């Protein structure tokens, strides 16, 4: 019998693991990612001549991610094209292949704060849309947000998302990613996990995007409010959170931060630099004119 | 991420029945065939495990391996396997542990050819593998046994694929599989197409066929060497690189 070295053995595991797509309209190209729920491959839809992301689930339950995605038609949520079963019984579904940069990488690529915050706003819009359809993502993090080359933002990996208000796991079940999980989620209090838990994760994403140097106070206050320990102290909705970030970008007062009079003046001055310059120039002229005429 | 991963109901085709349960068959022919399947899949891991776990010499490990399987056949060891208690692989290893401990205690090893049946096993090649390929440092004996079992299973599947391809006149299919998937030297489809005098599209199709057949054979062999469907699925997940959870 031929000796199979470690590298060959690992390769053969991948060969066995690779989905048998015979009988489907897809041709396997390469593996692009894997998680607890399954493996994602890049594949070609030979009938439509387009590339797709093919997610092969570990199990046969299609009641989860594919059905959730099928009901969420939004530019910020990856659409599902097709669902099927492999000859070995595993379920797969084909999704739009998102080509772009993951948010965590984009943040490290030197994108400006304003650009990062605009991506964040779009993320909030997509999350708010999902919430309006009763869907909670439960694993929002920069790695699950893709930014396309035209600035489009897509939220990925809805594998642990929940539909409806009822808990779908036993108490104590922890789903999510450390660092982005709300406290109630990290404690496995499944009946307390709701839209505000996603709001907490959005706050953690905002904090990540703001960076750790010279973060404006008003922006830090927004992420702090979103990440309040008590869900009741957080933003009521992802939409409200996105709106507060929009106000920050526009130089308007934000809900999360009560500014003093000097801070307000500084903000107004910063927001209306041209008007301030014109008024100052006008006043200077008047003073000079007054001095000149008195002589 | 910590997923909610409790329903991995992989439904692999059950084209073959479990040899584990066939070892308890009333039909002597079926019983013998079932033992042959299990011995074929497990004797190498068993031999190497004895050599490394107990530091047995080559001769002693050969005697113990022969003794273990012949005793298992005579006493129907494997008929006592209960899938609910764990995998057959773990059960077999536990039986082996008990057998070796008893043999060493009583110092009454079964001598090869000493009136008992002698299995035809290629110990020389197994010994050569041990000499040339030391187990990775830090690997537990349990993991080593599992790794060698996977190696044995894949090795048998490769041989079966070779035979099946030869019988169906598809030597080129196996040749490509061997070059692309077994040889650790990397070759591109274009290079293989030149080497085999085929088009690149033929290389793609031939390889897809060979891989599909290889996958089927691996799963067939896995089904034969596991107890029930649940264990089969659990072991398949292990083989497929997904934690059983």
Coordinates of C-alpha atoms in Angstrom, one line a residue:
Chain A
X1 CA 0.0 0.0 0.0
X2 CA 1.3 3.4 -0.9
X3 CA 2.5 5.6 2.0
X4 CA 0.5 8.8 2.2
X5 CA 2.4 11.6 3.8
X6 CA 0.9 14.2 6.1
X7 CA 0.6 16.8 3.3
X8 CA -1.1 14.2 1.0
X9 CA -3.4 13.1 3.8
X10 CA -4.5 16.6 4.4
X11 CA -5.0 17.2 0.7
X12 CA -7.1 14.0 0.4
X13 CA -9.2 15.2 3.3
X14 CA -10.0 18.3 1.3
X15 CA -10.7 16.1 -1.8
X16 CA -13.2 14.0 0.2
X17 CA -14.7 17.1 1.9
X18 CA -15.1 19.0 -1.4
X19 CA -18.7 19.0 -2.6
X20 CA -19.6 16.7 -5.4
X21 CA -21.3 19.2 -7.7
X22 CA -22.0 16.7 -10.5
X23 CA -25.7 17.0 -11.5
X24 CA -25.7 20.7 -10.5
X25 CA -25.1 23.7 -12.7
X26 CA -22.1 24.7 -10.6
X27 CA -18.4 24.1 -11.1
X28 CA -16.2 24.3 -8.1
X29 CA -13.3 26.9 -8.2
X30 CA -11.8 27.2 -4.8
X31 CA -12.5 27.3 -1.1
X32 CA -12.9 30.9 0.2
X33 CA -13.8 30.4 3.9
X34 CA -15.1 28.1 6.6
X35 CA -16.9 28.4 9.9
X36 CA -18.8 26.3 12.3
X37 CA -21.8 26.0 10.1
X38 CA -20.2 25.1 6.8
X39 CA -17.7 25.9 4.1
X40 CA -17.9 28.6 1.5
X41 CA -16.5 28.0 -2.0
X42 CA -16.2 30.2 -5.0
X43 CA -18.0 28.4 -7.9
X44 CA -19.1 29.1 -11.4
X45 CA -22.8 29.0 -12.4
X46 CA -22.1 27.5 -15.9
X47 CA -25.7 28.2 -17.1
X48 CA -25.6 31.9 -16.3
X49 CA -21.9 32.2 -16.7
X50 CA -21.3 34.0 -13.4
X51 CA -19.3 33.4 -10.3
X52 CA -21.2 32.7 -7.1
X53 CA -20.4 32.0 -3.5
X54 CA -21.5 28.4 -2.7
X55 CA -22.1 27.7 1.0
X56 CA -22.1 24.0 1.8
X57 CA -23.7 23.4 5.2
X58 CA -22.5 20.7 7.6
X59 CA -26.0 19.5 8.1
X60 CA -29.2 19.2 6.2
X61 CA -31.3 22.0 7.9
X62 CA -32.1 24.7 5.5
X63 CA -34.5 26.5 7.8
X64 CA -31.8 28.8 8.9
X65 CA -29.6 31.1 7.0
X66 CA -30.9 30.6 3.4
X67 CA -34.5 31.2 4.4
X68 CA -33.6 34.2 6.5
X69 CA -31.6 35.7 3.6
X70 CA -34.4 34.8 1.1
X71 CA -36.8 37.0 3.0
X72 CA -34.3 39.9 3.4
X73 CA -34.1 41.7 0.1
X74 CA -31.9 44.7 0.7
X75 CA -28.9 46.1 -1.1
X76 CA -26.9 45.6 2.2
X77 CA -27.7 41.9 2.6
X78 CA -26.2 39.2 0.4
X79 CA -28.9 37.7 -1.8
X80 CA -29.5 33.9 -2.1
X81 CA -29.8 32.7 -5.7
X82 CA -30.4 29.0 -5.2
X83 CA -30.7 26.1 -2.7
X84 CA -29.9 22.5 -3.4
X85 CA -28.8 19.2 -1.9
X86 CA -25.6 17.4 -2.8
X87 CA -25.5 13.6 -3.5
X88 CA -24.1 13.1 0.0
X89 CA -27.1 14.8 1.6
X90 CA -25.4 18.1 2.5
X91 CA -27.4 21.2 1.8
X92 CA -25.8 24.0 -0.3
X93 CA -27.0 27.4 -1.3
X94 CA -25.6 29.8 -3.9
X95 CA -25.2 33.4 -3.0
X96 CA -24.0 36.5 -4.7
X97 CA -20.2 36.4 -4.7
X98 CA -19.2 39.6 -3.0
X99 CA -15.9 40.9 -4.3
X100 CA -14.5 43.7 -2.1
X101 CA -12.7 44.3 1.1
X102 CA -13.6 43.2 4.5
X103 CA -14.3 46.0 6.9
X104 CA -11.6 45.0 9.3
X105 CA -9.1 45.2 6.4
X106 CA -10.5 48.4 5.0
X107 CA -10.1 50.1 8.4
X108 CA -6.4 49.1 8.4
X109 CA -5.9 50.3 4.8
X110 CA -5.8 54.0 5.8
X111 CA -9.4 54.9 4.8
X112 CA -10.4 58.3 6.3
X113 CA -12.6 58.4 9.4
X114 CA -15.4 59.9 7.4
X115 CA -15.3 57.1 4.8
X116 CA -15.3 54.5 7.6
X117 CA -18.2 56.1 9.2
X118 CA -20.2 56.2 6.0
X119 CA -19.7 52.5 5.7
X120 CA -20.9 52.2 9.3
X121 CA -24.1 54.2 8.5
X122 CA -24.9 51.8 5.6
X123 CA -24.3 48.8 7.9
X124 CA -26.8 50.3 10.4
X125 CA -29.3 50.7 7.6
X126 CA -29.0 47.1 6.6
X127 CA -29.2 45.9 10.2
X128 CA -32.2 48.1 10.8
X129 CA -33.9 46.5 7.8
X130 CA -33.3 43.0 9.1
X131 CA -34.6 44.1 12.5
X132 CA -37.8 45.4 10.9
X133 CA -38.3 41.9 9.5
X134 CA -37.8 40.3 12.9
X135 CA -34.3 39.1 12.2
X136 CA -31.4 39.5 14.6
X137 CA -27.9 38.8 13.2
X138 CA -26.2 37.9 16.5
X139 CA -22.7 37.8 15.0
X140 CA -22.0 41.3 13.7
X141 CA -18.3 42.1 13.5
X142 CA -16.0 43.8 11.0
X143 CA -15.0 40.5 9.5
X144 CA -18.7 39.9 8.5
X145 CA -19.0 43.2 6.6
X146 CA -17.8 43.5 3.1
X147 CA -17.3 46.8 1.3
X148 CA -17.5 46.6 -2.5
X149 CA -15.4 48.6 -5.0
X150 CA -18.3 51.1 -5.5
X151 CA -18.7 51.7 -1.8
X152 CA -21.6 49.2 -1.4
X153 CA -21.8 47.5 1.9
X154 CA -22.9 43.9 2.4
X155 CA -23.5 42.1 5.7
X156 CA -22.4 38.5 5.5
X157 CA -22.7 35.3 7.5
X158 CA -26.2 35.1 8.8
X159 CA -25.5 31.5 10.0
X160 CA -26.5 32.2 13.7
X161 CA -29.2 34.8 12.9
X162 CA -32.5 34.4 14.7
X163 CA -36.0 34.9 13.3
X164 CA -38.7 36.2 15.5
X165 CA -38.7 37.1 19.2
X166 CA -38.7 33.6 20.6
X167 CA -35.4 32.1 21.8
X168 CA -34.2 29.4 19.5
X169 CA -31.6 27.9 21.8
X170 CA -31.4 26.5 25.4
X171 CA -30.5 29.0 28.1
X172 CA -26.7 29.2 28.5
X173 CA -26.1 28.8 24.7
X174 CA -23.6 31.4 23.7
X175 CA -23.5 32.5 20.1
X176 CA -21.4 35.3 18.7
X177 CA -17.9 36.6 18.8
X178 CA -16.0 37.7 21.9
X179 CA -15.4 41.5 21.8
X180 CA -18.6 42.1 19.8
X181 CA -21.1 40.1 21.9
X182 CA -23.4 42.1 24.2
X183 CA -23.1 41.1 27.9
X184 CA -26.5 39.3 27.9
X185 CA -25.4 37.3 24.8
X186 CA -22.1 36.4 26.4
X187 CA -23.9 35.2 29.5
X188 CA -26.1 32.9 27.4
X189 CA -29.3 34.8 28.4
X190 CA -31.0 33.8 25.2
X191 CA -34.3 35.2 26.2
X192 CA -32.8 38.7 26.7
X193 CA -31.0 38.8 23.3
X194 CA -32.8 41.2 20.9
X195 CA -32.2 44.0 18.4
X196 CA -30.4 45.9 21.1
X197 CA -27.8 43.1 21.3
X198 CA -27.0 43.7 17.6
X199 CA -26.9 47.4 18.6
X200 CA -24.2 46.6 21.1
X201 CA -22.2 44.8 18.4
X202 CA -22.6 47.8 16.1
X203 CA -21.3 50.0 18.9
X204 CA -18.2 47.7 19.2
X205 CA -17.7 48.0 15.4
X206 CA -18.0 51.8 15.6
X207 CA -15.4 51.8 18.4
X208 CA -13.1 49.6 16.2
X209 CA -13.6 52.0 13.2
X210 CA -12.9 55.1 15.3
X211 CA -9.5 53.7 16.1
X212 CA -7.7 54.3 19.4
X213 CA -6.0 57.6 18.8
X214 CA -7.6 61.1 19.1
X215 CA -11.2 59.8 19.0
X216 CA -13.6 62.8 19.0
X217 CA -15.5 62.8 22.3
X218 CA -18.9 62.9 20.6
X219 CA -18.0 59.8 18.6
X220 CA -16.7 58.0 21.6
X221 CA -19.9 58.8 23.4
X222 CA -22.0 57.3 20.6
X223 CA -20.1 54.0 20.7
X224 CA -20.3 54.1 24.6
X225 CA -24.0 54.6 24.5
X226 CA -24.5 51.8 21.9
X227 CA -22.4 49.5 24.2
X228 CA -24.1 50.3 27.4
X229 CA -24.2 47.3 29.7
X230 CA -27.9 47.6 30.3
X231 CA -29.9 47.1 27.0
X232 CA -32.3 49.8 28.1
X233 CA -29.5 52.4 28.1
X234 CA -28.5 51.7 24.5
X235 CA -30.0 53.2 21.3
X236 CA -33.5 52.0 20.7
X237 CA -32.7 51.0 17.1
X238 CA -29.9 50.6 14.7
X239 CA -31.5 53.3 12.7
X240 CA -31.2 55.7 15.7
X241 CA -27.5 54.8 16.1
X242 CA -26.9 55.4 12.4
X243 CA -28.7 58.7 12.6
X244 CA -26.5 59.8 15.5
X245 CA -23.4 59.0 13.5
X246 CA -24.9 61.0 10.6
X247 CA -25.3 63.9 12.9
X248 CA -21.7 63.6 14.0
X249 CA -20.6 63.6 10.4
X250 CA -22.7 66.7 9.7
X251 CA -21.3 68.5 12.7
X252 CA -24.7 68.5 14.5
X253 CA -25.3 67.8 18.2
X254 CA -25.4 64.1 18.9
X255 CA -27.9 62.4 21.1
X256 CA -25.2 60.6 23.1
X257 CA -23.3 63.6 24.2
X258 CA -24.3 66.7 26.1
X259 CA -21.8 69.4 25.1
X260 CA -20.9 72.6 27.1
X261 CA -21.2 76.1 25.7
X262 CA -17.6 76.3 24.5
X263 CA -17.7 72.9 22.9
X264 CA -20.9 74.0 21.1
X265 CA -19.3 77.2 19.9
X266 CA -16.2 75.3 18.7
X267 CA -18.4 72.7 16.9
X268 CA -20.5 75.5 15.3
X269 CA -17.4 77.3 14.3
X270 CA -15.9 74.2 12.9
X271 CA -19.1 73.4 10.9
X272 CA -19.5 76.9 9.6
X273 CA -15.9 77.9 9.0
X274 CA -16.6 80.0 5.9
X275 CA -19.4 82.0 7.6
X276 CA -17.1 82.5 10.6
X277 CA -14.3 83.8 8.3
X278 CA -16.7 86.1 6.5
X279 CA -18.2 87.5 9.7
X280 CA -14.8 88.0 11.2
X281 CA -13.6 89.8 8.0
X282 CA -16.7 92.0 8.0
X283 CA -16.2 93.0 11.7
X284 CA -12.6 93.7 11.1
X285 CA -13.5 95.9 8.2
X286 CA -16.0 97.8 10.3
X287 CA -13.5 98.3 13.1
X288 CA -10.9 99.6 10.6
X289 CA -13.4 101.8 8.9
X290 CA -14.4 103.3 12.3
X291 CA -10.9 104.0 13.3
X292 CA -10.2 105.6 9.9
X293 CA -13.2 107.8 9.9
X294 CA -12.5 109.0 13.5
X295 CA -9.2 110.4 12.4
Chain B
X1 CA -17.7 32.2 16.6
X2 CA -19.4 29.6 18.8
X3 CA -22.0 28.1 16.5
X4 CA -25.3 26.4 17.4
X5 CA -24.2 23.3 15.7
X6 CA -26.2 20.4 17.0
X7 CA -27.9 19.0 13.9
X8 CA -25.3 17.8 11.6
X9 CA -27.6 15.3 9.9
X10 CA -25.3 14.3 7.1
X11 CA -27.2 11.7 5.1
X12 CA -24.5 9.8 3.2
X13 CA -25.6 7.0 0.8
X14 CA -25.6 3.6 2.5
X15 CA -24.5 1.5 -0.3
X16 CA -22.7 -1.0 2.0
X17 CA -23.6 -2.4 5.3
X18 CA -21.5 -2.2 8.4
X19 CA -18.9 -4.9 8.7
X20 CA -18.8 -4.2 12.5
X21 CA -22.2 -5.8 13.0
X22 CA -21.7 -8.5 10.4
X23 CA -19.0 -9.9 12.7
X24 CA -21.9 -11.2 14.8
X25 CA -23.7 -12.7 11.8
X26 CA -24.9 -16.3 12.1
X27 CA -23.5 -17.0 8.6
X28 CA -19.8 -18.0 8.9
X29 CA -19.0 -16.7 5.4
X30 CA -20.4 -13.3 6.2
X31 CA -18.6 -13.3 9.5
X32 CA -15.3 -14.1 7.9
X33 CA -15.7 -11.4 5.2
X34 CA -16.6 -8.8 7.8
X35 CA -13.5 -9.6 9.8
X36 CA -11.3 -9.4 6.7
X37 CA -12.7 -5.9 6.1
X38 CA -11.9 -4.8 9.7
X39 CA -8.5 -6.4 9.8
X40 CA -7.6 -4.8 6.5
X41 CA -8.6 -1.3 7.8
X42 CA -7.2 -1.6 11.3
X43 CA -4.2 -3.9 11.4
X44 CA -1.6 -1.2 10.5
X45 CA -2.8 1.3 13.2
X46 CA -3.0 -1.5 15.7
X47 CA 0.6 -2.7 14.9
X48 CA 2.0 0.8 15.1
X49 CA 0.1 1.6 18.2
X50 CA 1.5 -1.5 20.0
X51 CA 5.0 -0.6 18.8
X52 CA 4.8 2.9 20.1
X53 CA 2.4 2.8 23.1
X54 CA 4.0 -0.2 24.7
X55 CA 7.5 0.1 23.2
X56 CA 7.1 -3.5 21.9
X57 CA 9.8 -4.9 19.6
X58 CA 8.8 -5.6 16.0
X59 CA 8.5 -9.4 16.7
X60 CA 6.4 -8.8 19.8
X61 CA 4.2 -6.3 18.1
X62 CA 3.6 -8.8 15.2
X63 CA 2.7 -11.5 17.6
X64 CA 0.4 -9.2 19.5
X65 CA -1.3 -7.9 16.4
X66 CA -1.8 -11.4 15.0
X67 CA -3.0 -12.5 18.5
X68 CA -5.4 -9.6 18.9
X69 CA -7.2 -10.2 15.6
X70 CA -7.2 -14.0 15.8
X71 CA -8.6 -13.8 19.3
X72 CA -11.2 -11.2 18.2
X73 CA -12.3 -13.6 15.5
X74 CA -12.4 -16.6 17.8
X75 CA -14.1 -14.9 20.7
X76 CA -16.2 -12.5 18.6
X77 CA -14.8 -9.5 20.5
X78 CA -16.4 -7.0 18.2
X79 CA -19.9 -8.3 18.7
X80 CA -19.9 -6.6 22.1
X81 CA -19.7 -3.2 20.5
X82 CA -22.5 -0.8 21.5
X83 CA -22.6 2.3 19.2
X84 CA -24.3 4.4 22.0
X85 CA -21.1 4.1 24.1
X86 CA -18.7 5.6 21.5
X87 CA -17.1 5.0 18.2
X88 CA -16.0 1.6 17.1
X89 CA -12.5 2.9 16.7
X90 CA -12.4 3.8 20.4
X91 CA -14.0 0.5 21.3
X92 CA -11.4 -1.4 19.3
X93 CA -8.6 0.5 20.9
X94 CA -10.0 -0.3 24.3
X95 CA -10.2 -4.0 23.4
X96 CA -6.6 -3.8 22.3
X97 CA -5.5 -2.1 25.5
X98 CA -7.1 -4.9 27.5
X99 CA -5.7 -7.6 25.3
X100 CA -2.1 -6.4 25.4
X101 CA -2.2 -5.7 29.1
X102 CA -3.5 -9.3 29.7
X103 CA -1.0 -10.8 27.4
X104 CA 1.9 -9.1 29.0
X105 CA 0.6 -9.9 32.4
X106 CA 0.3 -13.6 31.8
X107 CA 3.2 -13.7 29.4
X108 CA 1.4 -16.2 27.3
X109 CA 1.5 -14.5 24.0
X110 CA 0.1 -16.4 21.1
X111 CA 3.1 -17.4 19.0
X112 CA 2.8 -17.1 15.3
X113 CA 1.9 -20.4 13.7
X114 CA 1.4 -21.9 17.2
X115 CA -1.8 -23.8 16.3
X116 CA -3.8 -20.6 15.7
X117 CA -4.8 -19.0 12.5
X118 CA -2.1 -16.7 11.0
X119 CA -3.3 -13.6 9.1
X120 CA -1.3 -12.6 6.1
X121 CA -0.2 -9.1 7.1
X122 CA 2.6 -7.1 5.5
X123 CA 4.4 -6.2 8.8
X124 CA 7.6 -5.4 6.9
X125 CA 6.0 -2.4 5.1
X126 CA 4.4 -1.2 8.4
X127 CA 7.8 -1.4 10.1
X128 CA 9.4 0.5 7.2
X129 CA 6.8 3.2 7.6
X130 CA 7.5 3.5 11.3
X131 CA 11.2 3.8 10.6
X132 CA 10.9 6.4 7.9
X133 CA 8.1 8.5 9.3
X134 CA 8.2 9.2 13.0
X135 CA 5.0 10.4 14.6
X136 CA 4.7 14.2 15.0
X137 CA 6.0 15.4 18.4
X138 CA 3.3 16.2 21.0
X139 CA 0.7 13.9 19.4
X140 CA -1.2 11.9 22.0
X141 CA -1.3 8.1 21.4
X142 CA -5.1 8.4 21.0
X143 CA -4.6 11.0 18.2
X144 CA -1.8 8.9 16.7
X145 CA -4.1 5.9 16.5
X146 CA -6.8 8.0 14.8
X147 CA -4.3 9.5 12.4
X148 CA -3.0 6.1 11.4
X149 CA -6.6 4.8 11.0
X150 CA -7.3 7.7 8.6
X151 CA -4.1 6.9 6.8
X152 CA -5.0 3.3 6.5
X153 CA -8.5 4.1 5.3
X154 CA -7.3 6.5 2.7
X155 CA -4.5 4.2 1.6
X156 CA -7.0 1.4 1.1
X157 CA -9.3 3.7 -0.8
X158 CA -6.4 4.7 -3.1
X159 CA -5.7 1.0 -3.8
X160 CA -9.4 0.4 -4.5
X161 CA -9.6 3.4 -6.8
X162 CA -6.5 2.1 -8.7
X163 CA -8.1 -1.3 -9.1
X164 CA -11.5 0.1 -10.2
X165 CA -10.0 2.4 -12.7
X166 CA -7.8 -0.4 -14.1
X167 CA -10.9 -2.7 -14.4
X168 CA -12.8 0.0 -16.3
X169 CA -10.0 1.0 -18.6
X170 CA -9.6 4.4 -16.9
X171 CA -5.9 4.2 -16.1
X172 CA -5.4 7.8 -17.2
X173 CA -8.0 8.9 -14.7
X174 CA -6.1 7.3 -11.9
X175 CA -2.8 8.4 -13.3
X176 CA -3.9 12.0 -13.1
X177 CA -5.3 11.5 -9.6
X178 CA -2.0 10.1 -8.6
X179 CA 0.0 12.9 -10.1
X180 CA -2.2 15.7 -8.9
X181 CA -3.6 14.5 -5.6
X182 CA -1.1 12.0 -4.3
X183 CA 2.3 13.3 -5.4
X184 CA 3.4 16.1 -3.2
X185 CA 5.1 17.8 -6.1
X186 CA 2.7 20.4 -7.5
X187 CA 1.8 20.3 -11.1
X188 CA -0.6 22.5 -13.0
X189 CA -3.4 21.2 -15.2
X190 CA -1.6 22.5 -18.2
X191 CA 1.6 20.5 -17.3
X192 CA -0.5 17.4 -16.7
X193 CA -2.3 17.9 -20.0
X194 CA 1.1 17.9 -21.8
X195 CA 2.3 15.0 -19.8
X196 CA -0.7 12.8 -20.5
X197 CA -1.4 14.1 -24.0
X198 CA -4.8 15.4 -23.1
X199 CA -6.6 18.7 -23.3
X200 CA -6.9 20.8 -20.2
X201 CA -10.6 20.3 -20.2
X202 CA -10.1 16.5 -20.3
X203 CA -7.7 16.8 -17.3
X204 CA -10.4 18.7 -15.4
X205 CA -13.1 16.1 -16.2
X206 CA -10.8 13.0 -15.5
X207 CA -9.7 14.4 -12.2
X208 CA -13.3 15.3 -11.2
X209 CA -14.3 11.6 -12.0
X210 CA -11.4 10.2 -10.0
X211 CA -12.0 12.4 -7.1
X212 CA -15.7 11.6 -7.1
X213 CA -15.0 7.9 -7.1
X214 CA -12.3 8.3 -4.4
X215 CA -14.8 10.1 -2.2
X216 CA -17.4 7.4 -2.8
X217 CA -14.9 4.6 -1.9
X218 CA -13.7 6.4 1.2
X219 CA -17.3 6.8 2.4
X220 CA -18.1 3.2 1.5
X221 CA -15.1 1.9 3.5
X222 CA -16.0 4.2 6.4
X223 CA -19.5 2.8 6.5
X224 CA -18.2 -0.7 6.5
X225 CA -15.9 0.0 9.4
X226 CA -18.3 1.9 11.6
X227 CA -21.2 0.5 13.7
X228 CA -24.3 2.4 12.8
X229 CA -25.5 5.4 10.8
X230 CA -24.9 7.8 13.7
X231 CA -21.3 6.7 14.2
X232 CA -20.8 6.7 10.4
X233 CA -21.9 10.3 10.3
X234 CA -19.8 11.3 13.3
X235 CA -16.7 9.7 11.8
X236 CA -17.4 11.2 8.4
X237 CA -17.6 14.6 10.0
X238 CA -14.2 13.9 11.6
X239 CA -12.8 12.8 8.3
X240 CA -14.3 15.8 6.5
X241 CA -12.6 18.1 9.0
X242 CA -15.7 19.2 10.8
X243 CA -15.8 18.8 14.6
X244 CA -18.4 16.4 15.7
X245 CA -19.6 18.9 18.3

